[in-house]
Amino acid sequence: MAVTLAAFAQVGLARDGQLPAGMFGYGGGLAVLVGIAYVIVVRFAPYADPLLLPFAVFLNGLGLAMIYRLDLQHSKNCVVAKAAGQQCYPINASAANQLMWTAISIVFFVVVLLVLRDLRILQRYRYTIGAVGLFFLILPGLLPSSISGAGGAKVWLRLGGFSIQPGEFAKIALIVFFAGYLVSKRDALSLVGRRIGPLALPRGRDLGPILVIWLVSVAVLVLEKDLGQGVLFFGLFIAMLYIATERVSWVLIGVGLFSAGAFAATQLPFLGHVNQRFAVWENPRGYFDGGCATGGKVINQQTQASLIHATSDTSDFVSKCAALGGHYADSGQPMRAMFSLGQGGVLGTGLGQGQPYLTPVSYADYIFTSFGEELGLAGLMVLLLIFALLVERGMKAALTTRDPFLKLFTGGISFIFALQVFLIVASVTGLIPLTAGVTTPFLAQGGSALLSNWIFIAILIRISDAARRPAPQPIQDEGMTQVVPTG
């Protein structure tokens, strides 16, 4: 909490020259929520890992401070500009909305701790829970784009002014299903069919489950036009399969299957959104602020529009590009994110002293680069270290618990944190193409993701409490037993 309040103070002093008006409101609200969560943990999970809750609070608090920093509607410059009748730089960051979702998430955190005292009961309903999770996963892809579409991908569910990502809750259900299924089938899946050198391959008859999951993940990619959800879903299953069987061959087969499926799917003409992400990843400079791929080359909208008899106006350039049979894409967002990281350097510009808002969606998908600009490489390493420690504590709980189902369940939750962080960090730094539908846990603005992450923390705390709880002592110490003669 001290770090969160200090971050709020730094933002206000650097941005507006005074302590922010919302410092004690947002900070105090978060402190009350955290205090309630702490009391519940101490009372109902006294043996839980003592670091899980502080890590979640640290990340959530810093994310709230950065979102407040990006909420320019409350900055001094915007207030002056509006008073003068001028417009302010548009951005959809909302610290108030994120604090509201934090409150809702902590309420669910408390409910999960109080209601699910014994998580092994979930194993009984694994198929029902799995069906619900699969339904949530593919639901956006089956709905019209007007209800589920955003930025080219279909991962949302909008009902009036309310919107959620069903895939965030599908992760919870699918981890339960995978854990329950693999516990019952791991002996068969561990059998060796044949060997190729040091590699032990599974039997052909045991390839059914991985092929089914592979087909579903490819279907998600095709229906939702989103690479991120497919990678998360299939990667989670492969990781839990490896944990259950300890067979490296399953990992190699899974990587090969998904790579082949993703490549084949991206060749489909109606997956233009996914193809654009690959195009701008391969040639970001050519597509900077718009580019048209035609005739085996990329024509930049800002510098070469005349080559296709177009102006630099986006609508005109796109229409002329389409008339030539070309494909339009724009790498302005990922390129500006790289500029933001470069501006931050090693130590950063300081909270409130950079311009991370120049990157579109800097409060959500690109919040990691916002931290990179203002906290620098050093700050990013701290954040990654906290995430690594969070995953490590989860894996430690998985190793110490004795129940096979809970071991797989905990391992799956820990891995999903690690995979999410890898995908989003690798995406915004240019290591892999940008994956929609994946956000930085706890840091990025978004209610669905924040809620599911807090539920994951509640589950980890409940399992670590059971794993660390000392065994009950016998009623009578054997050393005090006396032999009484009867003769």
Tab-separated table of C-alpha atoms in Angstrom:
chain	number	residue	atom	x	y	z
A	1	MET	CA	0.000	0.000	0.000
A	2	ALA	CA	2.890	2.371	0.702
A	3	VAL	CA	4.186	1.845	-2.844
A	4	THR	CA	0.723	2.506	-4.288
A	5	LEU	CA	0.260	5.758	-2.344
A	6	ALA	CA	3.784	6.874	-3.265
A	7	ALA	CA	3.018	6.184	-6.937
A	8	PHE	CA	-0.181	8.263	-6.752
A	9	ALA	CA	1.717	11.113	-5.074
A	10	GLN	CA	4.490	11.029	-7.684
A	11	VAL	CA	1.970	11.111	-10.535
A	12	GLY	CA	0.181	14.155	-9.094
A	13	LEU	CA	3.345	16.094	-8.278
A	14	ALA	CA	4.940	15.425	-11.658
A	15	ARG	CA	1.810	15.867	-13.785
A	16	ASP	CA	-0.033	18.677	-12.014
A	17	GLY	CA	2.445	20.098	-9.478
A	18	GLN	CA	0.350	19.022	-6.486
A	19	LEU	CA	-0.825	15.942	-4.655
A	20	PRO	CA	-3.645	14.376	-6.661
A	21	ALA	CA	-7.158	14.890	-5.364
A	22	GLY	CA	-7.853	11.198	-5.851
A	23	MET	CA	-4.785	10.024	-3.958
A	24	PHE	CA	-6.503	9.371	-0.655
A	25	GLY	CA	-9.768	8.383	-2.306
A	26	TYR	CA	-8.284	5.689	-4.540
A	27	GLY	CA	-5.514	4.772	-2.101
A	28	GLY	CA	-7.845	4.721	0.887
A	29	GLY	CA	-10.442	2.695	-0.974
A	30	LEU	CA	-7.828	0.138	-1.972
A	31	ALA	CA	-6.481	0.058	1.604
A	32	VAL	CA	-9.932	-0.744	3.010
A	33	LEU	CA	-10.455	-3.521	0.472
A	34	VAL	CA	-7.024	-5.004	1.127
A	35	GLY	CA	-7.565	-4.805	4.878
A	36	ILE	CA	-10.794	-6.794	4.577
A	37	ALA	CA	-9.063	-9.387	2.387
A	38	TYR	CA	-6.183	-9.685	4.854
A	39	VAL	CA	-8.525	-10.234	7.816
A	40	ILE	CA	-10.412	-12.941	5.929
A	41	VAL	CA	-7.178	-14.715	4.972
A	42	VAL	CA	-5.834	-14.609	8.545
A	43	ARG	CA	-9.114	-15.877	9.938
A	44	PHE	CA	-10.028	-18.582	7.431
A	45	ALA	CA	-6.682	-19.527	5.817
A	46	PRO	CA	-4.084	-18.916	8.535
A	47	TYR	CA	-1.485	-21.292	7.073
A	48	ALA	CA	-1.641	-19.914	3.519
A	49	ASP	CA	1.462	-18.658	1.734
A	50	PRO	CA	2.007	-15.167	3.216
A	51	LEU	CA	3.323	-13.681	-0.061
A	52	LEU	CA	0.464	-14.397	-2.458
A	53	LEU	CA	-1.865	-11.629	-1.253
A	54	PRO	CA	0.874	-8.941	-1.001
A	55	PHE	CA	2.065	-9.704	-4.547
A	56	ALA	CA	-1.461	-9.334	-5.923
A	57	VAL	CA	-2.012	-6.098	-3.986
A	58	PHE	CA	1.320	-4.669	-5.150
A	59	LEU	CA	0.560	-5.331	-8.819
A	60	ASN	CA	-3.076	-4.212	-8.594
A	61	GLY	CA	-2.087	-1.012	-6.789
A	62	LEU	CA	0.615	-0.088	-9.286
A	63	GLY	CA	-1.755	-0.778	-12.152
A	64	LEU	CA	-4.368	1.480	-10.565
A	65	ALA	CA	-1.780	4.261	-10.155
A	66	MET	CA	-0.683	4.001	-13.811
A	67	ILE	CA	-4.292	4.001	-15.032
A	68	TYR	CA	-4.896	7.124	-12.920
A	69	ARG	CA	-1.798	8.654	-14.501
A	70	LEU	CA	-3.193	7.879	-17.983
A	71	ASP	CA	-6.660	9.178	-17.079
A	72	LEU	CA	-5.875	12.563	-18.610
A	73	GLN	CA	-9.386	13.929	-18.158
A	74	HIS	CA	-8.429	14.778	-14.563
A	75	SER	CA	-5.005	16.261	-15.316
A	76	LYS	CA	-4.274	19.951	-14.887
A	77	ASN	CA	-3.519	20.423	-18.585
A	78	CYS	CA	-6.871	18.981	-19.610
A	79	VAL	CA	-8.772	21.101	-17.095
A	80	VAL	CA	-7.095	24.252	-18.456
A	81	ALA	CA	-7.707	23.183	-22.054
A	82	LYS	CA	-11.393	22.514	-21.435
A	83	ALA	CA	-11.769	25.865	-19.681
A	84	ALA	CA	-10.321	27.495	-22.802
A	85	GLY	CA	-12.766	25.636	-25.012
A	86	GLN	CA	-10.118	23.314	-26.417
A	87	GLN	CA	-10.152	19.536	-26.740
A	88	CYS	CA	-7.992	17.198	-24.657
A	89	TYR	CA	-6.111	14.168	-25.961
A	90	PRO	CA	-8.762	11.386	-26.060
A	91	ILE	CA	-8.098	8.290	-23.972
A	92	ASN	CA	-10.400	5.790	-22.299
A	93	ALA	CA	-8.417	5.140	-19.133
A	94	SER	CA	-10.641	5.262	-16.038
A	95	ALA	CA	-9.151	4.849	-12.574
A	96	ALA	CA	-12.616	5.073	-10.996
A	97	ASN	CA	-13.867	2.189	-13.112
A	98	GLN	CA	-10.789	0.111	-12.292
A	99	LEU	CA	-11.205	0.757	-8.562
A	100	MET	CA	-14.814	-0.384	-8.840
A	101	TRP	CA	-13.701	-3.624	-10.514
A	102	THR	CA	-11.027	-4.050	-7.857
A	103	ALA	CA	-13.737	-3.878	-5.187
A	104	ILE	CA	-15.882	-6.418	-7.058
A	105	SER	CA	-12.868	-8.700	-7.540
A	106	ILE	CA	-11.911	-8.649	-3.864
A	107	VAL	CA	-15.525	-9.441	-2.944
A	108	PHE	CA	-15.336	-12.529	-5.172
A	109	PHE	CA	-11.919	-13.304	-3.657
A	110	VAL	CA	-13.515	-13.372	-0.195
A	111	VAL	CA	-16.501	-15.411	-1.402
A	112	VAL	CA	-14.274	-18.065	-2.970
A	113	LEU	CA	-12.216	-18.348	0.223
A	114	LEU	CA	-15.305	-18.701	2.393
A	115	VAL	CA	-17.375	-20.996	0.161
A	116	LEU	CA	-14.805	-23.332	-1.409
A	117	ARG	CA	-13.264	-24.763	1.748
A	118	ASP	CA	-12.454	-28.055	-0.015
A	119	LEU	CA	-11.648	-27.571	-3.707
A	120	ARG	CA	-11.568	-31.322	-4.328
A	121	ILE	CA	-15.350	-31.220	-4.663
A	122	LEU	CA	-14.855	-29.590	-8.083
A	123	GLN	CA	-13.384	-32.832	-9.397
A	124	ARG	CA	-16.801	-34.493	-9.189
A	125	TYR	CA	-18.268	-32.008	-11.666
A	126	ARG	CA	-15.307	-31.761	-14.030
A	127	TYR	CA	-17.251	-32.600	-17.204
A	128	THR	CA	-20.069	-30.177	-16.429
A	129	ILE	CA	-17.602	-27.426	-15.553
A	130	GLY	CA	-15.586	-28.231	-18.682
A	131	ALA	CA	-18.689	-27.919	-20.875
A	132	VAL	CA	-19.488	-24.540	-19.337
A	133	GLY	CA	-15.905	-23.385	-19.887
A	134	LEU	CA	-15.928	-24.497	-23.522
A	135	PHE	CA	-19.230	-22.679	-24.056
A	136	PHE	CA	-17.791	-19.447	-22.630
A	137	LEU	CA	-14.658	-19.860	-24.742
A	138	ILE	CA	-16.394	-20.151	-28.121
A	139	LEU	CA	-19.462	-17.996	-27.392
A	140	PRO	CA	-18.019	-14.689	-28.719
A	141	GLY	CA	-17.014	-16.372	-31.971
A	142	LEU	CA	-20.600	-17.493	-32.592
A	143	LEU	CA	-22.133	-14.061	-32.006
A	144	PRO	CA	-22.357	-11.162	-34.489
A	145	SER	CA	-19.411	-8.776	-34.550
A	146	SER	CA	-21.688	-5.991	-33.320
A	147	ILE	CA	-21.971	-7.828	-30.005
A	148	SER	CA	-18.563	-9.491	-29.660
A	149	GLY	CA	-16.158	-7.675	-32.006
A	150	ALA	CA	-13.452	-5.152	-31.124
A	151	GLY	CA	-10.247	-4.324	-32.994
A	152	GLY	CA	-10.868	-7.111	-35.485
A	153	ALA	CA	-11.097	-9.909	-32.893
A	154	LYS	CA	-14.307	-11.360	-31.434
A	155	VAL	CA	-13.599	-11.926	-27.744
A	156	TRP	CA	-16.191	-9.712	-26.033
A	157	LEU	CA	-19.805	-10.014	-24.927
A	158	ARG	CA	-21.652	-6.700	-24.839
A	159	LEU	CA	-25.031	-6.321	-23.161
A	160	GLY	CA	-26.148	-2.718	-23.332
A	161	GLY	CA	-23.421	-0.624	-21.726
A	162	PHE	CA	-21.909	-3.642	-19.966
A	163	SER	CA	-19.154	-5.747	-21.526
A	164	ILE	CA	-17.135	-8.772	-20.381
A	165	GLN	CA	-14.656	-11.249	-21.835
A	166	PRO	CA	-16.154	-14.729	-21.342
A	167	GLY	CA	-12.767	-16.282	-22.127
A	168	GLU	CA	-11.396	-15.000	-18.807
A	169	PHE	CA	-13.888	-17.141	-16.900
A	170	ALA	CA	-13.489	-20.028	-19.336
A	171	LYS	CA	-9.869	-20.333	-18.139
A	172	ILE	CA	-11.003	-21.145	-14.599
A	173	ALA	CA	-13.475	-23.798	-15.741
A	174	LEU	CA	-11.079	-25.390	-18.221
A	175	ILE	CA	-8.299	-25.698	-15.639
A	176	VAL	CA	-10.731	-27.595	-13.404
A	177	PHE	CA	-11.708	-29.871	-16.298
A	178	PHE	CA	-8.136	-30.508	-17.455
A	179	ALA	CA	-7.003	-31.299	-13.905
A	180	GLY	CA	-9.873	-33.721	-13.277
A	181	TYR	CA	-9.531	-35.427	-16.668
A	182	LEU	CA	-5.732	-35.822	-16.539
A	183	VAL	CA	-5.792	-37.226	-13.007
A	184	SER	CA	-8.047	-40.043	-14.164
A	185	LYS	CA	-6.213	-40.668	-17.472
A	186	ARG	CA	-2.578	-39.939	-16.684
A	187	ASP	CA	-1.548	-43.596	-16.323
A	188	ALA	CA	-2.701	-44.369	-19.871
A	189	LEU	CA	-1.221	-41.139	-21.246
A	190	SER	CA	2.138	-41.947	-19.634
A	191	LEU	CA	2.558	-45.233	-21.507
A	192	VAL	CA	5.270	-45.356	-24.172
A	193	GLY	CA	4.404	-46.528	-27.682
A	194	ARG	CA	7.782	-46.360	-29.393
A	195	ARG	CA	11.116	-44.610	-28.998
A	196	ILE	CA	12.980	-42.416	-31.451
A	197	GLY	CA	16.400	-41.999	-29.924
A	198	PRO	CA	15.982	-40.550	-26.419
A	199	LEU	CA	12.425	-39.423	-27.186
A	200	ALA	CA	9.618	-41.658	-25.869
A	201	LEU	CA	6.506	-41.238	-28.038
A	202	PRO	CA	2.988	-41.983	-26.742
A	203	ARG	CA	0.823	-44.719	-28.175
A	204	GLY	CA	-1.235	-43.813	-31.213
A	205	ARG	CA	-4.507	-44.570	-29.425
A	206	ASP	CA	-3.653	-41.987	-26.749
A	207	LEU	CA	-3.382	-39.084	-29.220
A	208	GLY	CA	-7.169	-38.566	-29.204
A	209	PRO	CA	-7.391	-35.988	-26.379
A	210	ILE	CA	-4.618	-33.765	-27.701
A	211	LEU	CA	-6.083	-33.884	-31.217
A	212	VAL	CA	-9.502	-32.842	-29.906
A	213	ILE	CA	-8.048	-29.949	-27.907
A	214	TRP	CA	-5.968	-28.954	-30.942
A	215	LEU	CA	-9.039	-28.853	-33.176
A	216	VAL	CA	-10.919	-26.756	-30.610
A	217	SER	CA	-8.023	-24.273	-30.322
A	218	VAL	CA	-7.855	-23.901	-34.107
A	219	ALA	CA	-11.641	-23.417	-34.148
A	220	VAL	CA	-11.249	-20.638	-31.572
A	221	LEU	CA	-8.610	-19.012	-33.780
A	222	VAL	CA	-10.884	-19.178	-36.826
A	223	LEU	CA	-14.148	-18.155	-35.122
A	224	GLU	CA	-12.768	-15.400	-32.914
A	225	LYS	CA	-9.940	-14.258	-35.225
A	226	ASP	CA	-7.755	-14.136	-32.146
A	227	LEU	CA	-4.418	-15.869	-31.764
A	228	GLY	CA	-4.111	-15.161	-28.036
A	229	GLN	CA	-7.065	-17.211	-26.790
A	230	GLY	CA	-6.060	-20.202	-28.910
A	231	VAL	CA	-2.473	-20.116	-27.630
A	232	LEU	CA	-3.630	-19.797	-24.008
A	233	PHE	CA	-6.123	-22.637	-24.295
A	234	PHE	CA	-3.843	-25.111	-26.077
A	235	GLY	CA	-0.716	-24.091	-24.154
A	236	LEU	CA	-2.529	-24.634	-20.850
A	237	PHE	CA	-3.552	-28.161	-21.826
A	238	ILE	CA	-0.039	-29.090	-23.012
A	239	ALA	CA	1.538	-27.752	-19.812
A	240	MET	CA	-0.881	-29.640	-17.565
A	241	LEU	CA	-0.419	-32.771	-19.690
A	242	TYR	CA	3.332	-32.515	-19.156
A	243	ILE	CA	2.871	-32.004	-15.404
A	244	ALA	CA	0.653	-35.105	-15.252
A	245	THR	CA	2.808	-37.438	-17.387
A	246	GLU	CA	6.324	-35.893	-17.282
A	247	ARG	CA	6.659	-36.762	-20.998
A	248	VAL	CA	8.541	-34.166	-23.090
A	249	SER	CA	7.155	-35.840	-26.212
A	250	TRP	CA	3.699	-34.416	-25.443
A	251	VAL	CA	5.144	-30.884	-25.437
A	252	LEU	CA	6.883	-31.408	-28.784
A	253	ILE	CA	3.753	-32.895	-30.340
A	254	GLY	CA	1.637	-30.024	-29.001
A	255	VAL	CA	3.977	-27.312	-30.297
A	256	GLY	CA	4.117	-28.983	-33.705
A	257	LEU	CA	0.347	-29.355	-33.943
A	258	PHE	CA	-0.418	-25.796	-32.939
A	259	SER	CA	2.239	-24.324	-35.235
A	260	ALA	CA	0.858	-26.270	-38.177
A	261	GLY	CA	-2.742	-25.345	-37.343
A	262	ALA	CA	-1.951	-21.651	-36.839
A	263	PHE	CA	-0.029	-21.489	-40.121
A	264	ALA	CA	-2.827	-23.189	-42.035
A	265	ALA	CA	-5.476	-20.971	-40.446
A	266	THR	CA	-3.624	-17.743	-41.289
A	267	GLN	CA	-3.739	-18.680	-44.965
A	268	LEU	CA	-7.524	-18.387	-44.908
A	269	PRO	CA	-8.672	-15.177	-46.645
A	270	PHE	CA	-11.299	-14.266	-44.026
A	271	LEU	CA	-8.674	-14.099	-41.245
A	272	GLY	CA	-7.414	-10.731	-42.452
A	273	HIS	CA	-7.112	-9.364	-38.915
A	274	VAL	CA	-4.717	-12.139	-37.865
A	275	ASN	CA	-2.784	-11.842	-41.125
A	276	GLN	CA	-2.371	-8.096	-40.564
A	277	ARG	CA	-0.775	-8.728	-37.187
A	278	PHE	CA	1.772	-11.042	-38.768
A	279	ALA	CA	2.397	-8.528	-41.560
A	280	VAL	CA	3.126	-5.591	-39.259
A	281	TRP	CA	5.292	-7.829	-37.075
A	282	GLU	CA	7.440	-8.838	-40.038
A	283	ASN	CA	7.727	-5.307	-41.490
A	284	PRO	CA	6.781	-2.694	-38.879
A	285	ARG	CA	8.591	0.207	-40.568
A	286	GLY	CA	6.861	-0.302	-43.894
A	287	TYR	CA	3.413	-0.267	-42.313
A	288	PHE	CA	4.090	2.622	-39.901
A	289	ASP	CA	0.918	4.778	-39.815
A	290	GLY	CA	-0.513	2.730	-42.656
A	291	GLY	CA	0.833	0.665	-45.522
A	292	CYS	CA	-0.444	-1.254	-48.526
A	293	ALA	CA	1.054	-4.589	-49.526
A	294	THR	CA	0.727	-4.913	-53.298
A	295	GLY	CA	2.921	-6.194	-56.097
A	296	GLY	CA	5.334	-7.831	-53.689
A	297	LYS	CA	6.183	-4.598	-51.866
A	298	VAL	CA	4.767	-2.376	-49.115
A	299	ILE	CA	3.765	1.191	-49.999
A	300	ASN	CA	3.724	3.506	-46.991
A	301	GLN	CA	0.676	5.729	-46.579
A	302	GLN	CA	2.576	8.775	-45.313
A	303	THR	CA	5.522	8.837	-47.731
A	304	GLN	CA	4.542	6.847	-50.836
A	305	ALA	CA	0.768	7.293	-51.242
A	306	SER	CA	1.230	8.865	-54.663
A	307	LEU	CA	2.546	5.560	-56.023
A	308	ILE	CA	-1.015	4.188	-55.946
A	309	HIS	CA	-2.551	7.592	-56.864
A	310	ALA	CA	-3.875	8.132	-53.373
A	311	THR	CA	-3.576	10.844	-50.744
A	312	SER	CA	-2.383	10.408	-47.173
A	313	ASP	CA	-6.018	10.387	-46.037
A	314	THR	CA	-6.666	6.965	-44.535
A	315	SER	CA	-10.035	6.266	-46.158
A	316	ASP	CA	-8.754	7.247	-49.610
A	317	PHE	CA	-5.559	5.253	-49.195
A	318	VAL	CA	-7.414	2.134	-48.012
A	319	SER	CA	-9.893	2.281	-50.904
A	320	LYS	CA	-7.126	2.732	-53.505
A	321	CYS	CA	-5.184	-0.126	-51.903
A	322	ALA	CA	-8.209	-2.430	-52.065
A	323	ALA	CA	-8.854	-1.440	-55.704
A	324	LEU	CA	-5.373	-2.688	-56.573
A	325	GLY	CA	-5.993	-5.962	-54.757
A	326	GLY	CA	-3.606	-4.989	-51.977
A	327	HIS	CA	-3.848	-5.530	-48.231
A	328	TYR	CA	-3.827	-2.598	-45.805
A	329	ALA	CA	-2.259	-2.741	-42.333
A	330	ASP	CA	-1.044	-0.247	-39.746
A	331	SER	CA	1.898	-0.746	-37.372
A	332	GLY	CA	1.544	2.638	-35.675
A	333	GLN	CA	0.523	1.100	-32.358
A	334	PRO	CA	3.404	-1.413	-31.924
A	335	MET	CA	5.946	1.086	-33.309
A	336	ARG	CA	4.893	3.783	-30.842
A	337	ALA	CA	5.159	1.221	-28.065
A	338	MET	CA	8.776	0.593	-29.076
A	339	PHE	CA	9.414	4.351	-29.137
A	340	SER	CA	7.953	4.510	-25.638
A	341	LEU	CA	10.328	1.831	-24.367
A	342	GLY	CA	13.267	3.576	-26.012
A	343	GLN	CA	12.294	6.873	-24.421
A	344	GLY	CA	12.277	5.252	-20.992
A	345	GLY	CA	15.762	3.805	-21.260
A	346	VAL	CA	17.202	2.130	-18.170
A	347	LEU	CA	15.753	4.263	-15.367
A	348	GLY	CA	12.710	5.784	-17.024
A	349	THR	CA	11.411	9.330	-17.255
A	350	GLY	CA	9.652	9.117	-13.896
A	351	LEU	CA	5.974	8.543	-13.113
A	352	GLY	CA	3.902	11.312	-14.649
A	353	GLN	CA	6.803	12.757	-16.657
A	354	GLY	CA	6.623	10.757	-19.888
A	355	GLN	CA	4.115	10.558	-22.729
A	356	PRO	CA	2.901	6.949	-22.683
A	357	TYR	CA	-0.594	8.101	-23.674
A	358	LEU	CA	0.683	8.634	-27.237
A	359	THR	CA	0.536	4.854	-27.672
A	360	PRO	CA	-3.042	3.714	-28.403
A	361	VAL	CA	-4.579	1.558	-25.646
A	362	SER	CA	-1.636	2.375	-23.370
A	363	TYR	CA	-3.834	1.681	-20.318
A	364	ALA	CA	-4.717	-1.906	-21.346
A	365	ASP	CA	-2.871	-3.955	-23.957
A	366	TYR	CA	0.188	-1.685	-23.831
A	367	ILE	CA	0.315	-0.796	-20.146
A	368	PHE	CA	3.597	-2.716	-19.888
A	369	THR	CA	5.257	-0.241	-22.276
A	370	SER	CA	3.711	2.629	-20.289
A	371	PHE	CA	5.579	1.354	-17.240
A	372	GLY	CA	8.664	0.909	-19.423
A	373	GLU	CA	8.672	4.569	-20.436
A	374	GLU	CA	8.188	5.996	-16.958
A	375	LEU	CA	9.961	3.361	-14.807
A	376	GLY	CA	12.511	2.217	-17.363
A	377	LEU	CA	14.098	-1.162	-17.816
A	378	ALA	CA	14.838	-1.312	-14.077
A	379	GLY	CA	11.153	-0.905	-13.215
A	380	LEU	CA	10.116	-3.520	-15.751
A	381	MET	CA	12.574	-6.000	-14.252
A	382	VAL	CA	10.981	-5.440	-10.833
A	383	LEU	CA	7.527	-6.122	-12.265
A	384	LEU	CA	8.711	-9.265	-14.037
A	385	LEU	CA	10.418	-10.423	-10.845
A	386	ILE	CA	7.159	-10.035	-8.900
A	387	PHE	CA	5.329	-12.060	-11.545
A	388	ALA	CA	8.063	-14.713	-11.422
A	389	LEU	CA	7.803	-14.929	-7.642
A	390	LEU	CA	4.020	-15.198	-7.873
A	391	VAL	CA	4.357	-18.136	-10.275
A	392	GLU	CA	7.065	-19.697	-8.087
A	393	ARG	CA	4.883	-19.537	-4.972
A	394	GLY	CA	2.048	-21.134	-6.901
A	395	MET	CA	4.286	-23.934	-8.154
A	396	LYS	CA	5.577	-24.454	-4.625
A	397	ALA	CA	2.008	-24.895	-3.395
A	398	ALA	CA	1.483	-27.441	-6.193
A	399	LEU	CA	4.566	-29.394	-5.109
A	400	THR	CA	3.637	-29.450	-1.427
A	401	THR	CA	-0.009	-30.466	-1.790
A	402	ARG	CA	-0.593	-34.217	-1.625
A	403	ASP	CA	-3.823	-34.527	-3.582
A	404	PRO	CA	-3.207	-35.258	-7.323
A	405	PHE	CA	-6.167	-33.167	-8.488
A	406	LEU	CA	-5.158	-30.132	-6.432
A	407	LYS	CA	-1.544	-30.544	-7.583
A	408	LEU	CA	-2.577	-30.305	-11.239
A	409	PHE	CA	-5.118	-27.573	-10.508
A	410	THR	CA	-2.523	-25.399	-8.786
A	411	GLY	CA	0.093	-26.083	-11.452
A	412	GLY	CA	-2.366	-25.042	-14.164
A	413	ILE	CA	-3.209	-21.749	-12.430
A	414	SER	CA	0.476	-20.944	-11.923
A	415	PHE	CA	1.264	-21.729	-15.552
A	416	ILE	CA	-1.583	-19.573	-16.891
A	417	PHE	CA	-0.106	-16.571	-15.054
A	418	ALA	CA	3.316	-17.276	-16.578
A	419	LEU	CA	1.947	-17.806	-20.094
A	420	GLN	CA	-0.173	-14.639	-19.999
A	421	VAL	CA	2.781	-12.506	-18.930
A	422	PHE	CA	5.017	-14.065	-21.585
A	423	LEU	CA	2.477	-13.553	-24.383
A	424	ILE	CA	1.720	-9.914	-23.623
A	425	VAL	CA	5.329	-8.908	-22.871
A	426	ALA	CA	6.640	-10.712	-25.951
A	427	SER	CA	3.876	-9.120	-28.057
A	428	VAL	CA	4.399	-5.495	-27.049
A	429	THR	CA	8.197	-5.785	-27.309
A	430	GLY	CA	8.055	-7.257	-30.818
A	431	LEU	CA	9.242	-10.759	-30.004
A	432	ILE	CA	6.026	-12.328	-31.346
A	433	PRO	CA	2.986	-10.928	-33.221
A	434	LEU	CA	0.514	-9.059	-31.041
A	435	THR	CA	-2.030	-11.397	-29.436
A	436	ALA	CA	-5.418	-9.861	-28.755
A	437	GLY	CA	-7.501	-10.997	-25.806
A	438	VAL	CA	-4.488	-11.321	-23.464
A	439	THR	CA	-3.731	-8.653	-20.853
A	440	THR	CA	-1.040	-8.129	-18.229
A	441	PRO	CA	-2.443	-9.682	-15.018
A	442	PHE	CA	-3.530	-7.140	-12.373
A	443	LEU	CA	-1.876	-4.190	-14.175
A	444	ALA	CA	-4.042	-3.621	-17.253
A	445	GLN	CA	-7.435	-1.945	-17.167
A	446	GLY	CA	-10.247	-4.453	-17.525
A	447	GLY	CA	-12.818	-5.928	-15.199
A	448	SER	CA	-13.087	-9.497	-16.505
A	449	ALA	CA	-9.359	-10.159	-16.376
A	450	LEU	CA	-8.961	-8.563	-12.953
A	451	LEU	CA	-11.854	-10.583	-11.538
A	452	SER	CA	-10.533	-13.907	-12.839
A	453	ASN	CA	-7.020	-13.144	-11.556
A	454	TRP	CA	-8.279	-12.429	-8.037
A	455	ILE	CA	-10.257	-15.683	-8.108
A	456	PHE	CA	-7.046	-17.476	-9.077
A	457	ILE	CA	-5.275	-15.888	-6.089
A	458	ALA	CA	-8.068	-17.027	-3.773
A	459	ILE	CA	-7.723	-20.591	-5.057
A	460	LEU	CA	-3.938	-20.544	-4.628
A	461	ILE	CA	-4.323	-19.247	-1.062
A	462	ARG	CA	-6.883	-21.932	-0.220
A	463	ILE	CA	-4.701	-24.732	-1.646
A	464	SER	CA	-1.503	-23.433	-0.024
A	465	ASP	CA	-3.317	-23.222	3.315
A	466	ALA	CA	-4.320	-26.884	3.038
A	467	ALA	CA	-0.813	-27.900	1.929
A	468	ARG	CA	0.983	-26.005	4.715
A	469	ARG	CA	-1.451	-26.891	7.476
A	470	PRO	CA	0.288	-29.123	10.063
A	471	ALA	CA	-0.950	-32.672	10.480
A	472	PRO	CA	-3.296	-33.190	13.448
A	473	GLN	CA	-1.575	-34.398	16.597
A	474	PRO	CA	-2.584	-37.726	18.163
A	475	ILE	CA	-4.860	-37.510	21.161
A	476	GLN	CA	-2.315	-39.252	23.396
A	477	ASP	CA	1.465	-39.030	23.087
A	478	GLU	CA	2.910	-42.519	22.691
A	479	GLY	CA	5.817	-41.540	24.910
A	480	MET	CA	3.403	-41.107	27.812
A	481	THR	CA	1.812	-44.533	27.408
A	482	GLN	CA	2.107	-46.595	30.637
A	483	VAL	CA	2.060	-50.371	30.917
A	484	VAL	CA	-0.192	-51.424	33.781
A	485	PRO	CA	0.336	-54.955	35.128
A	486	THR	CA	-2.849	-56.995	35.474
A	487	GLY	CA	-1.495	-59.913	37.427
